[in-house]
C-alpha cells in the first residue's frame, strides 16, 4: 500500500473545507421548517450570534460528514452518523446559549490552526475541523498524545453530543 504524501492529504482536506464553506450558505435554506428554498422561516439569527460548521473525515479517502449550526441553534447534518442519512434539528435554548458563549470566547483566536502552527500528525485518523466565520479554522485530530485546544474541543463535544454526529476522539 502506498501512503499518501502530506501534500495530497492537505490538498484533499483543503478541498473538502472549501466545498463545505461554499455550500454552507445554501444548507440552511433547506433546513427543517423552511417553506421556500433560500428563505428562513424560523426565528431570525441573533445579530451577534455566530455560525459554526463541523467537517469530519476519517483518513484522506473517507466520506466527509458535515454539520452546520446557525446562531439560533438550528442544525443540519449531511451523513451525520456515517450512514448516508441527512438530518436536521435544533439545540435546546441552553445548548444554544452555551455554544454561542464558547464561540464568543476570545481564546478561540489562539486555538486556530494558524495560531497553533497546526500540522496533521496522523494518517487515517478522525479529523474534525471547525469553521467559524469570519475565518477561524480549528482542526482537532484523533491522534494519541495530540493536545486538544480546550475551548474548540468543548465546542466539538457539544455539537457531537447534541446531534447524530459522532466524536470518536
mmCIF file of C-alpha atoms in Angstrom:
data_model
loop_
_atom_site.group_PDB
_atom_site.id
_atom_site.type_symbol
_atom_site.label_atom_id
_atom_site.label_comp_id
_atom_site.label_asym_id
_atom_site.label_seq_id
_atom_site.Cartn_x
_atom_site.Cartn_y
_atom_site.Cartn_z
ATOM 1 C CA UNK A 1 0.000 0.000 0.000
ATOM 2 C CA UNK A 2 1.311 3.408 -0.928
ATOM 3 C CA UNK A 3 0.867 6.065 1.748
ATOM 4 C CA UNK A 4 -0.430 9.429 0.509
ATOM 5 C CA UNK A 5 2.010 12.297 0.641
ATOM 6 C CA UNK A 6 1.335 15.098 3.139
ATOM 7 C CA UNK A 7 0.684 17.481 0.291
ATOM 8 C CA UNK A 8 -2.018 15.122 -1.038
ATOM 9 C CA UNK A 9 -3.643 14.840 2.409
ATOM 10 C CA UNK A 10 -3.526 18.617 2.839
ATOM 11 C CA UNK A 11 -4.937 19.185 -0.674
ATOM 12 C CA UNK A 12 -7.851 16.808 -0.020
ATOM 13 C CA UNK A 13 -8.568 18.468 3.343
ATOM 14 C CA UNK A 14 -8.490 21.941 1.817
ATOM 15 C CA UNK A 15 -10.794 20.770 -0.992
ATOM 16 C CA UNK A 16 -13.330 19.350 1.460
ATOM 17 C CA UNK A 17 -13.256 22.506 3.584
ATOM 18 C CA UNK A 18 -13.656 24.736 0.545
ATOM 19 C CA UNK A 19 -16.617 22.721 -0.732
ATOM 20 C CA UNK A 20 -18.329 22.931 2.657
ATOM 21 C CA UNK A 21 -17.617 26.639 3.021
ATOM 22 C CA UNK A 22 -19.008 27.388 -0.433
ATOM 23 C CA UNK A 23 -22.140 25.296 0.083
ATOM 24 C CA UNK A 24 -22.751 26.319 3.705
ATOM 25 C CA UNK A 25 -24.955 29.279 2.872
ATOM 26 C CA UNK A 26 -27.385 27.162 0.894
ATOM 27 C CA UNK A 27 -27.719 24.459 3.547
ATOM 28 C CA UNK A 28 -29.857 26.489 5.930
ATOM 29 C CA UNK A 29 -32.468 27.380 3.310
ATOM 30 C CA UNK A 30 -33.436 23.702 3.181
ATOM 31 C CA UNK A 31 -33.477 23.138 6.935
ATOM 32 C CA UNK A 32 -36.491 21.684 8.668
ATOM 33 C CA UNK A 33 -39.323 24.187 8.722
ATOM 34 C CA UNK A 34 -38.214 26.157 5.652
ATOM 35 C CA UNK A 35 -41.095 26.991 3.349
ATOM 36 C CA UNK A 36 -39.204 28.433 0.403
ATOM 37 C CA UNK A 37 -35.712 27.360 -0.650
ATOM 38 C CA UNK A 38 -33.229 30.027 0.355
ATOM 39 C CA UNK A 39 -35.594 31.757 2.807
ATOM 40 C CA UNK A 40 -35.539 31.098 6.526
ATOM 41 C CA UNK A 41 -38.925 30.726 8.196
ATOM 42 C CA UNK A 42 -37.747 30.073 11.745
ATOM 43 C CA UNK A 43 -36.657 32.765 14.189
ATOM 44 C CA UNK A 44 -34.063 35.035 12.620
ATOM 45 C CA UNK A 45 -30.470 34.591 13.771
ATOM 46 C CA UNK A 46 -29.405 36.781 16.647
ATOM 47 C CA UNK A 47 -27.434 39.798 15.438
ATOM 48 C CA UNK A 48 -24.363 38.923 17.469
ATOM 49 C CA UNK A 49 -24.590 35.138 17.122
ATOM 50 C CA UNK A 50 -22.114 33.064 15.178
ATOM 51 C CA UNK A 51 -22.456 30.156 12.807
ATOM 52 C CA UNK A 52 -20.200 27.140 13.072
ATOM 53 C CA UNK A 53 -19.537 24.294 10.665
ATOM 54 C CA UNK A 54 -18.033 20.938 11.520
ATOM 55 C CA UNK A 55 -16.394 18.737 8.914
ATOM 56 C CA UNK A 56 -15.273 15.273 9.979
ATOM 57 C CA UNK A 57 -13.392 12.747 7.909
ATOM 58 C CA UNK A 58 -11.583 9.521 8.671
ATOM 59 C CA UNK A 59 -8.344 9.411 6.698
ATOM 60 C CA UNK A 60 -7.931 11.126 3.375
ATOM 61 C CA UNK A 61 -10.340 8.907 1.453
ATOM 62 C CA UNK A 62 -13.257 8.613 3.841
ATOM 63 C CA UNK A 63 -16.523 10.372 3.077
ATOM 64 C CA UNK A 64 -16.831 13.713 4.875
ATOM 65 C CA UNK A 65 -19.597 14.349 7.395
ATOM 66 C CA UNK A 66 -20.702 17.955 7.557
ATOM 67 C CA UNK A 67 -22.759 19.713 10.161
ATOM 68 C CA UNK A 68 -23.855 23.357 10.109
ATOM 69 C CA UNK A 69 -25.232 25.190 13.154
ATOM 70 C CA UNK A 70 -26.778 28.636 12.791
ATOM 71 C CA UNK A 71 -26.893 31.274 15.565
ATOM 72 C CA UNK A 72 -30.414 30.224 16.604
ATOM 73 C CA UNK A 73 -29.274 26.664 17.305
ATOM 74 C CA UNK A 74 -30.807 25.094 14.196
ATOM 75 C CA UNK A 75 -28.539 22.473 12.682
ATOM 76 C CA UNK A 76 -28.360 20.461 9.510
ATOM 77 C CA UNK A 77 -26.114 17.466 9.069
ATOM 78 C CA UNK A 78 -25.070 15.551 5.972
ATOM 79 C CA UNK A 79 -24.127 11.919 6.509
ATOM 80 C CA UNK A 80 -24.027 12.803 10.194
ATOM 81 C CA UNK A 81 -23.709 9.318 11.645
ATOM 82 C CA UNK A 82 -21.716 7.973 8.714
ATOM 83 C CA UNK A 83 -24.790 6.114 7.430
ATOM 84 C CA UNK A 84 -25.619 8.342 4.455
ATOM 85 C CA UNK A 85 -28.650 9.869 6.195
ATOM 86 C CA UNK A 86 -29.093 13.643 6.335
ATOM 87 C CA UNK A 87 -30.873 15.141 9.331
ATOM 88 C CA UNK A 88 -31.922 18.444 10.861
ATOM 89 C CA UNK A 89 -32.834 19.634 14.308
ATOM 90 C CA UNK A 90 -32.289 22.320 16.890
ATOM 91 C CA UNK A 91 -30.347 22.669 20.105
ATOM 92 C CA UNK A 92 -32.164 23.481 23.322
ATOM 93 C CA UNK A 93 -32.038 27.154 24.326
ATOM 94 C CA UNK A 94 -29.449 26.245 26.987
ATOM 95 C CA UNK A 95 -27.242 24.405 24.453
ATOM 96 C CA UNK A 96 -27.581 27.300 22.009
ATOM 97 C CA UNK A 97 -26.539 29.826 24.667
ATOM 98 C CA UNK A 98 -23.616 27.642 25.780
ATOM 99 C CA UNK A 99 -22.451 27.244 22.173
ATOM 100 C CA UNK A 100 -22.728 30.981 21.493
ATOM 101 C CA UNK A 101 -20.787 31.744 24.692
ATOM 102 C CA UNK A 102 -17.981 29.416 23.598
ATOM 103 C CA UNK A 103 -17.958 30.814 20.050
ATOM 104 C CA UNK A 104 -17.599 34.328 21.506
ATOM 105 C CA UNK A 105 -14.663 33.278 23.727
ATOM 106 C CA UNK A 106 -11.542 35.237 22.705
ATOM 107 C CA UNK A 107 -9.460 32.121 23.437
ATOM 108 C CA UNK A 108 -10.695 30.621 20.141
ATOM 109 C CA UNK A 109 -8.444 33.043 18.244
ATOM 110 C CA UNK A 110 -5.444 31.450 19.997
ATOM 111 C CA UNK A 111 -6.657 27.955 19.093
ATOM 112 C CA UNK A 112 -6.811 28.383 15.312
ATOM 113 C CA UNK A 113 -4.657 26.198 13.098
ATOM 114 C CA UNK A 114 -2.625 29.254 12.164
ATOM 115 C CA UNK A 115 -2.045 30.374 15.762
ATOM 116 C CA UNK A 116 -1.071 26.847 16.842
ATOM 117 C CA UNK A 117 1.003 26.232 13.690
ATOM 118 C CA UNK A 118 -1.084 23.088 13.350
ATOM 119 C CA UNK A 119 0.196 20.184 11.275
ATOM 120 C CA UNK A 120 -1.638 16.915 10.847
ATOM 121 C CA UNK A 121 0.063 14.264 12.937
ATOM 122 C CA UNK A 122 -1.651 11.051 11.887
ATOM 123 C CA UNK A 123 -2.804 9.379 8.710
ATOM 124 C CA UNK A 124 -6.142 7.545 8.697
ATOM 125 C CA UNK A 125 -7.300 9.219 11.921
ATOM 126 C CA UNK A 126 -10.570 11.031 12.538
ATOM 127 C CA UNK A 127 -10.056 14.681 11.685
ATOM 128 C CA UNK A 128 -12.609 17.229 12.913
ATOM 129 C CA UNK A 129 -12.414 20.757 11.554
ATOM 130 C CA UNK A 130 -14.440 23.623 12.973
ATOM 131 C CA UNK A 131 -15.071 26.548 10.629
ATOM 132 C CA UNK A 132 -16.201 29.662 12.466
ATOM 133 C CA UNK A 133 -16.809 32.746 10.306
ATOM 134 C CA UNK A 134 -15.231 35.139 9.621
ATOM 135 C CA UNK A 135 -12.183 32.949 9.133
ATOM 136 C CA UNK A 136 -11.394 30.826 12.181
ATOM 137 C CA UNK A 137 -10.343 27.278 11.271
ATOM 138 C CA UNK A 138 -9.569 24.852 14.084
ATOM 139 C CA UNK A 139 -8.569 21.263 13.372
ATOM 140 C CA UNK A 140 -8.681 18.556 16.014
ATOM 141 C CA UNK A 141 -7.286 15.176 15.077
ATOM 142 C CA UNK A 142 -7.797 11.916 16.962
ATOM 143 C CA UNK A 143 -4.100 11.154 17.394
ATOM 144 C CA UNK A 144 -2.625 9.616 20.538
ATOM 145 C CA UNK A 145 -0.909 12.307 22.567
ATOM 146 C CA UNK A 146 -2.081 15.216 20.421
ATOM 147 C CA UNK A 147 -3.192 18.104 22.634
ATOM 148 C CA UNK A 148 -6.740 19.304 22.084
ATOM 149 C CA UNK A 149 -7.452 23.049 22.075
ATOM 150 C CA UNK A 150 -9.653 23.458 25.173
ATOM 151 C CA UNK A 151 -12.452 25.785 24.015
ATOM 152 C CA UNK A 152 -12.664 24.336 20.496
ATOM 153 C CA UNK A 153 -12.747 20.813 21.924
ATOM 154 C CA UNK A 154 -15.702 21.779 24.144
ATOM 155 C CA UNK A 155 -17.474 23.172 21.043
ATOM 156 C CA UNK A 156 -16.779 19.869 19.262
ATOM 157 C CA UNK A 157 -18.137 17.847 22.192
ATOM 158 C CA UNK A 158 -21.301 19.956 22.471
ATOM 159 C CA UNK A 159 -22.016 19.664 18.762
ATOM 160 C CA UNK A 160 -21.357 15.942 18.561
ATOM 161 C CA UNK A 161 -23.250 15.096 21.752
ATOM 162 C CA UNK A 162 -26.334 17.145 20.793
ATOM 163 C CA UNK A 163 -26.626 15.768 17.236
ATOM 164 C CA UNK A 164 -26.274 12.415 15.490
ATOM 165 C CA UNK A 165 -22.628 13.331 14.687
ATOM 166 C CA UNK A 166 -20.138 11.166 16.480
ATOM 167 C CA UNK A 167 -16.946 12.298 18.161
ATOM 168 C CA UNK A 168 -14.637 9.346 18.327
ATOM 169 C CA UNK A 169 -11.775 11.420 19.661
#
